[in-house]
Amino acid sequence: MTPTHAPFETTEALRLTVLLGEDDRHHHKPAYAEIVHRAHAARLAGASVFRGTEGFGASALVHTTRLLSLAENLPVAVVIVDEAARVEAFVADIAELTRDALVLLDPVRVVRHRDRTGQEEGDAPQ
């Protein structure tokens, strides 16, 4: 843990990153969108989707925005950070969505800034 006089505190968490193609589908819906909706329904701390401009995966075919003919199925990363137990349970819940994806789990430290009174920003004074 961070010393109490620091303007921030850190906590341990787990980061889930799912790397897939933007054309990957689940019941005619983008798989990345389904992952985000399931994360929201599971009340995880948050989820973000990042669209890549270039990349390749198991197919070894490079997908890029620079060539119009290959501008489909660009790489997409879904990133979720929460407590380890919650993230690990969620990975099991999305197994059918991630069979062809690369799923990464990384331990991380989350930084929460404090205001001048020592409370986390956004907390109501007590």
mmCIF file of the C-alpha atoms, coordinates in Angstrom:
data_MODEL
# 
_entry.id   MODEL 
# 
loop_
_atom_site.group_PDB 
_atom_site.id 
_atom_site.type_symbol 
_atom_site.label_atom_id 
_atom_site.label_alt_id 
_atom_site.label_comp_id 
_atom_site.label_asym_id 
_atom_site.label_entity_id 
_atom_site.label_seq_id 
_atom_site.pdbx_PDB_ins_code 
_atom_site.Cartn_x 
_atom_site.Cartn_y 
_atom_site.Cartn_z 
_atom_site.occupancy 
_atom_site.B_iso_or_equiv 
_atom_site.pdbx_formal_charge 
_atom_site.auth_seq_id 
_atom_site.auth_comp_id 
_atom_site.auth_asym_id 
_atom_site.auth_atom_id 
_atom_site.pdbx_PDB_model_num 
ATOM 1   C CA . MET A 1 1   ? 0.000   0.000   0.000   1.00 0.00 ? 1   MET A CA 1 
ATOM 2   C CA . THR A 1 2   ? 0.949   3.628   -0.489  1.00 0.00 ? 2   THR A CA 1 
ATOM 3   C CA . PRO A 1 3   ? 1.936   5.744   2.555   1.00 0.00 ? 3   PRO A CA 1 
ATOM 4   C CA . THR A 1 4   ? -1.096  7.636   3.933   1.00 0.00 ? 4   THR A CA 1 
ATOM 5   C CA . HIS A 1 5   ? 0.506   11.053  3.319   1.00 0.00 ? 5   HIS A CA 1 
ATOM 6   C CA . ALA A 1 6   ? 0.678   10.414  -0.446  1.00 0.00 ? 6   ALA A CA 1 
ATOM 7   C CA . PRO A 1 7   ? -1.857  12.298  -2.611  1.00 0.00 ? 7   PRO A CA 1 
ATOM 8   C CA . PHE A 1 8   ? -3.093  8.931   -3.864  1.00 0.00 ? 8   PHE A CA 1 
ATOM 9   C CA . GLU A 1 9   ? -3.561  5.352   -2.778  1.00 0.00 ? 9   GLU A CA 1 
ATOM 10  C CA . THR A 1 10  ? -3.185  2.140   -4.732  1.00 0.00 ? 10  THR A CA 1 
ATOM 11  C CA . THR A 1 11  ? -5.082  -1.124  -4.618  1.00 0.00 ? 11  THR A CA 1 
ATOM 12  C CA . GLU A 1 12  ? -4.400  -4.481  -6.245  1.00 0.00 ? 12  GLU A CA 1 
ATOM 13  C CA . ALA A 1 13  ? -6.686  -5.513  -9.103  1.00 0.00 ? 13  ALA A CA 1 
ATOM 14  C CA . LEU A 1 14  ? -6.809  -7.760  -12.161 1.00 0.00 ? 14  LEU A CA 1 
ATOM 15  C CA . ARG A 1 15  ? -6.935  -6.498  -15.756 1.00 0.00 ? 15  ARG A CA 1 
ATOM 16  C CA . LEU A 1 16  ? -8.737  -8.589  -18.356 1.00 0.00 ? 16  LEU A CA 1 
ATOM 17  C CA . THR A 1 17  ? -7.857  -7.839  -21.971 1.00 0.00 ? 17  THR A CA 1 
ATOM 18  C CA . VAL A 1 18  ? -9.714  -9.649  -24.742 1.00 0.00 ? 18  VAL A CA 1 
ATOM 19  C CA . LEU A 1 19  ? -8.153  -9.270  -28.193 1.00 0.00 ? 19  LEU A CA 1 
ATOM 20  C CA . LEU A 1 20  ? -10.485 -10.116 -31.061 1.00 0.00 ? 20  LEU A CA 1 
ATOM 21  C CA . GLY A 1 21  ? -11.547 -8.912  -34.493 1.00 0.00 ? 21  GLY A CA 1 
ATOM 22  C CA . GLU A 1 22  ? -14.213 -6.256  -34.904 1.00 0.00 ? 22  GLU A CA 1 
ATOM 23  C CA . ASP A 1 23  ? -16.103 -8.618  -37.237 1.00 0.00 ? 23  ASP A CA 1 
ATOM 24  C CA . ASP A 1 24  ? -16.364 -11.366 -34.577 1.00 0.00 ? 24  ASP A CA 1 
ATOM 25  C CA . ARG A 1 25  ? -20.068 -11.884 -33.848 1.00 0.00 ? 25  ARG A CA 1 
ATOM 26  C CA . HIS A 1 26  ? -22.350 -13.351 -31.216 1.00 0.00 ? 26  HIS A CA 1 
ATOM 27  C CA . HIS A 1 27  ? -25.929 -13.742 -32.457 1.00 0.00 ? 27  HIS A CA 1 
ATOM 28  C CA . HIS A 1 28  ? -25.464 -11.066 -35.171 1.00 0.00 ? 28  HIS A CA 1 
ATOM 29  C CA . LYS A 1 29  ? -24.066 -8.589  -32.639 1.00 0.00 ? 29  LYS A CA 1 
ATOM 30  C CA . PRO A 1 30  ? -20.392 -7.588  -32.334 1.00 0.00 ? 30  PRO A CA 1 
ATOM 31  C CA . ALA A 1 31  ? -18.733 -9.874  -29.778 1.00 0.00 ? 31  ALA A CA 1 
ATOM 32  C CA . TYR A 1 32  ? -16.940 -6.889  -28.182 1.00 0.00 ? 32  TYR A CA 1 
ATOM 33  C CA . ALA A 1 33  ? -20.287 -5.179  -27.557 1.00 0.00 ? 33  ALA A CA 1 
ATOM 34  C CA . GLU A 1 34  ? -21.706 -8.334  -25.978 1.00 0.00 ? 34  GLU A CA 1 
ATOM 35  C CA . ILE A 1 35  ? -18.680 -8.547  -23.659 1.00 0.00 ? 35  ILE A CA 1 
ATOM 36  C CA . VAL A 1 36  ? -19.193 -4.918  -22.571 1.00 0.00 ? 36  VAL A CA 1 
ATOM 37  C CA . HIS A 1 37  ? -22.923 -5.464  -21.965 1.00 0.00 ? 37  HIS A CA 1 
ATOM 38  C CA . ARG A 1 38  ? -22.232 -8.597  -19.926 1.00 0.00 ? 38  ARG A CA 1 
ATOM 39  C CA . ALA A 1 39  ? -19.578 -6.748  -17.893 1.00 0.00 ? 39  ALA A CA 1 
ATOM 40  C CA . HIS A 1 40  ? -22.132 -4.012  -17.179 1.00 0.00 ? 40  HIS A CA 1 
ATOM 41  C CA . ALA A 1 41  ? -24.760 -6.582  -16.187 1.00 0.00 ? 41  ALA A CA 1 
ATOM 42  C CA . ALA A 1 42  ? -22.187 -8.236  -13.897 1.00 0.00 ? 42  ALA A CA 1 
ATOM 43  C CA . ARG A 1 43  ? -21.639 -4.828  -12.272 1.00 0.00 ? 43  ARG A CA 1 
ATOM 44  C CA . LEU A 1 44  ? -17.907 -4.844  -12.968 1.00 0.00 ? 44  LEU A CA 1 
ATOM 45  C CA . ALA A 1 45  ? -16.050 -1.597  -12.333 1.00 0.00 ? 45  ALA A CA 1 
ATOM 46  C CA . GLY A 1 46  ? -15.888 -0.683  -16.026 1.00 0.00 ? 46  GLY A CA 1 
ATOM 47  C CA . ALA A 1 47  ? -15.102 -1.823  -19.540 1.00 0.00 ? 47  ALA A CA 1 
ATOM 48  C CA . SER A 1 48  ? -13.554 -0.041  -22.519 1.00 0.00 ? 48  SER A CA 1 
ATOM 49  C CA . VAL A 1 49  ? -13.187 -1.037  -26.164 1.00 0.00 ? 49  VAL A CA 1 
ATOM 50  C CA . PHE A 1 50  ? -10.164 0.078   -28.181 1.00 0.00 ? 50  PHE A CA 1 
ATOM 51  C CA . ARG A 1 51  ? -10.085 -0.293  -31.958 1.00 0.00 ? 51  ARG A CA 1 
ATOM 52  C CA . GLY A 1 52  ? -6.699  -0.957  -33.489 1.00 0.00 ? 52  GLY A CA 1 
ATOM 53  C CA . THR A 1 53  ? -5.494  0.566   -36.736 1.00 0.00 ? 53  THR A CA 1 
ATOM 54  C CA . GLU A 1 54  ? -3.360  -2.406  -37.699 1.00 0.00 ? 54  GLU A CA 1 
ATOM 55  C CA . GLY A 1 55  ? -2.633  -5.927  -36.531 1.00 0.00 ? 55  GLY A CA 1 
ATOM 56  C CA . PHE A 1 56  ? -2.589  -9.646  -37.224 1.00 0.00 ? 56  PHE A CA 1 
ATOM 57  C CA . GLY A 1 57  ? -3.450  -12.748 -35.306 1.00 0.00 ? 57  GLY A CA 1 
ATOM 58  C CA . ALA A 1 58  ? -3.615  -16.501 -35.789 1.00 0.00 ? 58  ALA A CA 1 
ATOM 59  C CA . SER A 1 59  ? -4.442  -16.143 -39.500 1.00 0.00 ? 59  SER A CA 1 
ATOM 60  C CA . ALA A 1 60  ? -1.168  -14.209 -40.057 1.00 0.00 ? 60  ALA A CA 1 
ATOM 61  C CA . LEU A 1 61  ? -3.112  -11.847 -42.350 1.00 0.00 ? 61  LEU A CA 1 
ATOM 62  C CA . VAL A 1 62  ? -2.318  -8.207  -41.580 1.00 0.00 ? 62  VAL A CA 1 
ATOM 63  C CA . HIS A 1 63  ? -5.442  -6.062  -41.185 1.00 0.00 ? 63  HIS A CA 1 
ATOM 64  C CA . THR A 1 64  ? -4.901  -2.325  -41.560 1.00 0.00 ? 64  THR A CA 1 
ATOM 65  C CA . THR A 1 65  ? -6.785  0.917   -42.175 1.00 0.00 ? 65  THR A CA 1 
ATOM 66  C CA . ARG A 1 66  ? -4.150  1.881   -44.751 1.00 0.00 ? 66  ARG A CA 1 
ATOM 67  C CA . LEU A 1 67  ? -5.331  -0.577  -47.399 1.00 0.00 ? 67  LEU A CA 1 
ATOM 68  C CA . LEU A 1 68  ? -8.994  -0.301  -48.346 1.00 0.00 ? 68  LEU A CA 1 
ATOM 69  C CA . SER A 1 69  ? -9.215  -3.953  -49.368 1.00 0.00 ? 69  SER A CA 1 
ATOM 70  C CA . LEU A 1 70  ? -8.126  -5.134  -45.898 1.00 0.00 ? 70  LEU A CA 1 
ATOM 71  C CA . ALA A 1 71  ? -9.878  -2.496  -43.809 1.00 0.00 ? 71  ALA A CA 1 
ATOM 72  C CA . GLU A 1 72  ? -12.279 -5.087  -42.433 1.00 0.00 ? 72  GLU A CA 1 
ATOM 73  C CA . ASN A 1 73  ? -11.950 -7.024  -39.224 1.00 0.00 ? 73  ASN A CA 1 
ATOM 74  C CA . LEU A 1 74  ? -9.530  -4.634  -37.547 1.00 0.00 ? 74  LEU A CA 1 
ATOM 75  C CA . PRO A 1 75  ? -8.210  -5.663  -34.127 1.00 0.00 ? 75  PRO A CA 1 
ATOM 76  C CA . VAL A 1 76  ? -10.273 -4.731  -31.090 1.00 0.00 ? 76  VAL A CA 1 
ATOM 77  C CA . ALA A 1 77  ? -9.266  -4.859  -27.420 1.00 0.00 ? 77  ALA A CA 1 
ATOM 78  C CA . VAL A 1 78  ? -11.814 -5.015  -24.617 1.00 0.00 ? 78  VAL A CA 1 
ATOM 79  C CA . VAL A 1 79  ? -10.217 -3.990  -21.312 1.00 0.00 ? 79  VAL A CA 1 
ATOM 80  C CA . ILE A 1 80  ? -11.805 -4.556  -17.907 1.00 0.00 ? 80  ILE A CA 1 
ATOM 81  C CA . VAL A 1 81  ? -10.257 -3.898  -14.465 1.00 0.00 ? 81  VAL A CA 1 
ATOM 82  C CA . ASP A 1 82  ? -11.789 -5.035  -11.184 1.00 0.00 ? 82  ASP A CA 1 
ATOM 83  C CA . GLU A 1 83  ? -11.075 -7.208  -8.155  1.00 0.00 ? 83  GLU A CA 1 
ATOM 84  C CA . ALA A 1 84  ? -9.369  -10.470 -9.112  1.00 0.00 ? 84  ALA A CA 1 
ATOM 85  C CA . ALA A 1 85  ? -12.186 -12.778 -8.000  1.00 0.00 ? 85  ALA A CA 1 
ATOM 86  C CA . ARG A 1 86  ? -14.792 -10.787 -9.924  1.00 0.00 ? 86  ARG A CA 1 
ATOM 87  C CA . VAL A 1 87  ? -12.716 -10.741 -13.112 1.00 0.00 ? 87  VAL A CA 1 
ATOM 88  C CA . GLU A 1 88  ? -11.911 -14.447 -12.904 1.00 0.00 ? 88  GLU A CA 1 
ATOM 89  C CA . ALA A 1 89  ? -15.603 -15.288 -12.497 1.00 0.00 ? 89  ALA A CA 1 
ATOM 90  C CA . PHE A 1 90  ? -16.412 -13.079 -15.477 1.00 0.00 ? 90  PHE A CA 1 
ATOM 91  C CA . VAL A 1 91  ? -13.854 -14.859 -17.689 1.00 0.00 ? 91  VAL A CA 1 
ATOM 92  C CA . ALA A 1 92  ? -15.801 -18.076 -17.134 1.00 0.00 ? 92  ALA A CA 1 
ATOM 93  C CA . ASP A 1 93  ? -19.063 -16.267 -17.997 1.00 0.00 ? 93  ASP A CA 1 
ATOM 94  C CA . ILE A 1 94  ? -17.783 -15.130 -21.407 1.00 0.00 ? 94  ILE A CA 1 
ATOM 95  C CA . ALA A 1 95  ? -16.024 -18.360 -22.439 1.00 0.00 ? 95  ALA A CA 1 
ATOM 96  C CA . GLU A 1 96  ? -18.279 -18.921 -25.471 1.00 0.00 ? 96  GLU A CA 1 
ATOM 97  C CA . LEU A 1 97  ? -17.530 -15.380 -26.714 1.00 0.00 ? 97  LEU A CA 1 
ATOM 98  C CA . THR A 1 98  ? -13.759 -15.712 -26.466 1.00 0.00 ? 98  THR A CA 1 
ATOM 99  C CA . ARG A 1 99  ? -13.010 -19.131 -27.955 1.00 0.00 ? 99  ARG A CA 1 
ATOM 100 C CA . ASP A 1 100 ? -11.192 -17.569 -30.947 1.00 0.00 ? 100 ASP A CA 1 
ATOM 101 C CA . ALA A 1 101 ? -9.867  -14.545 -29.023 1.00 0.00 ? 101 ALA A CA 1 
ATOM 102 C CA . LEU A 1 102 ? -6.661  -14.004 -27.096 1.00 0.00 ? 102 LEU A CA 1 
ATOM 103 C CA . VAL A 1 103 ? -7.562  -13.537 -23.423 1.00 0.00 ? 103 VAL A CA 1 
ATOM 104 C CA . LEU A 1 104 ? -4.996  -11.934 -21.117 1.00 0.00 ? 104 LEU A CA 1 
ATOM 105 C CA . LEU A 1 105 ? -5.071  -11.542 -17.331 1.00 0.00 ? 105 LEU A CA 1 
ATOM 106 C CA . ASP A 1 106 ? -2.575  -9.155  -15.714 1.00 0.00 ? 106 ASP A CA 1 
ATOM 107 C CA . PRO A 1 107 ? -2.226  -8.112  -12.080 1.00 0.00 ? 107 PRO A CA 1 
ATOM 108 C CA . VAL A 1 108 ? -2.330  -4.310  -11.864 1.00 0.00 ? 108 VAL A CA 1 
ATOM 109 C CA . ARG A 1 109 ? -2.284  -1.554  -9.256  1.00 0.00 ? 109 ARG A CA 1 
ATOM 110 C CA . VAL A 1 110 ? -5.125  0.945   -9.444  1.00 0.00 ? 110 VAL A CA 1 
ATOM 111 C CA . VAL A 1 111 ? -4.329  4.533   -8.462  1.00 0.00 ? 111 VAL A CA 1 
ATOM 112 C CA . ARG A 1 112 ? -7.025  6.563   -6.684  1.00 0.00 ? 112 ARG A CA 1 
ATOM 113 C CA . HIS A 1 113 ? -6.200  10.222  -6.122  1.00 0.00 ? 113 HIS A CA 1 
ATOM 114 C CA . ARG A 1 114 ? -7.084  12.025  -2.919  1.00 0.00 ? 114 ARG A CA 1 
ATOM 115 C CA . ASP A 1 115 ? -8.213  15.601  -2.543  1.00 0.00 ? 115 ASP A CA 1 
ATOM 116 C CA . ARG A 1 116 ? -6.508  18.000  -0.103  1.00 0.00 ? 116 ARG A CA 1 
ATOM 117 C CA . THR A 1 117 ? -8.516  16.674  2.850   1.00 0.00 ? 117 THR A CA 1 
ATOM 118 C CA . GLY A 1 118 ? -7.184  13.157  2.276   1.00 0.00 ? 118 GLY A CA 1 
ATOM 119 C CA . GLN A 1 119 ? -10.444 11.723  0.927   1.00 0.00 ? 119 GLN A CA 1 
ATOM 120 C CA . GLU A 1 120 ? -10.656 10.008  -2.430  1.00 0.00 ? 120 GLU A CA 1 
ATOM 121 C CA . GLU A 1 121 ? -11.822 12.421  -5.093  1.00 0.00 ? 121 GLU A CA 1 
ATOM 122 C CA . GLY A 1 122 ? -15.541 12.049  -5.669  1.00 0.00 ? 122 GLY A CA 1 
ATOM 123 C CA . ASP A 1 123 ? -16.245 10.847  -2.102  1.00 0.00 ? 123 ASP A CA 1 
ATOM 124 C CA . ALA A 1 124 ? -18.704 12.881  -0.075  1.00 0.00 ? 124 ALA A CA 1 
ATOM 125 C CA . PRO A 1 125 ? -17.286 14.385  3.145   1.00 0.00 ? 125 PRO A CA 1 
ATOM 126 C CA . GLN A 1 126 ? -18.387 12.502  6.237   1.00 0.00 ? 126 GLN A CA 1 
# 
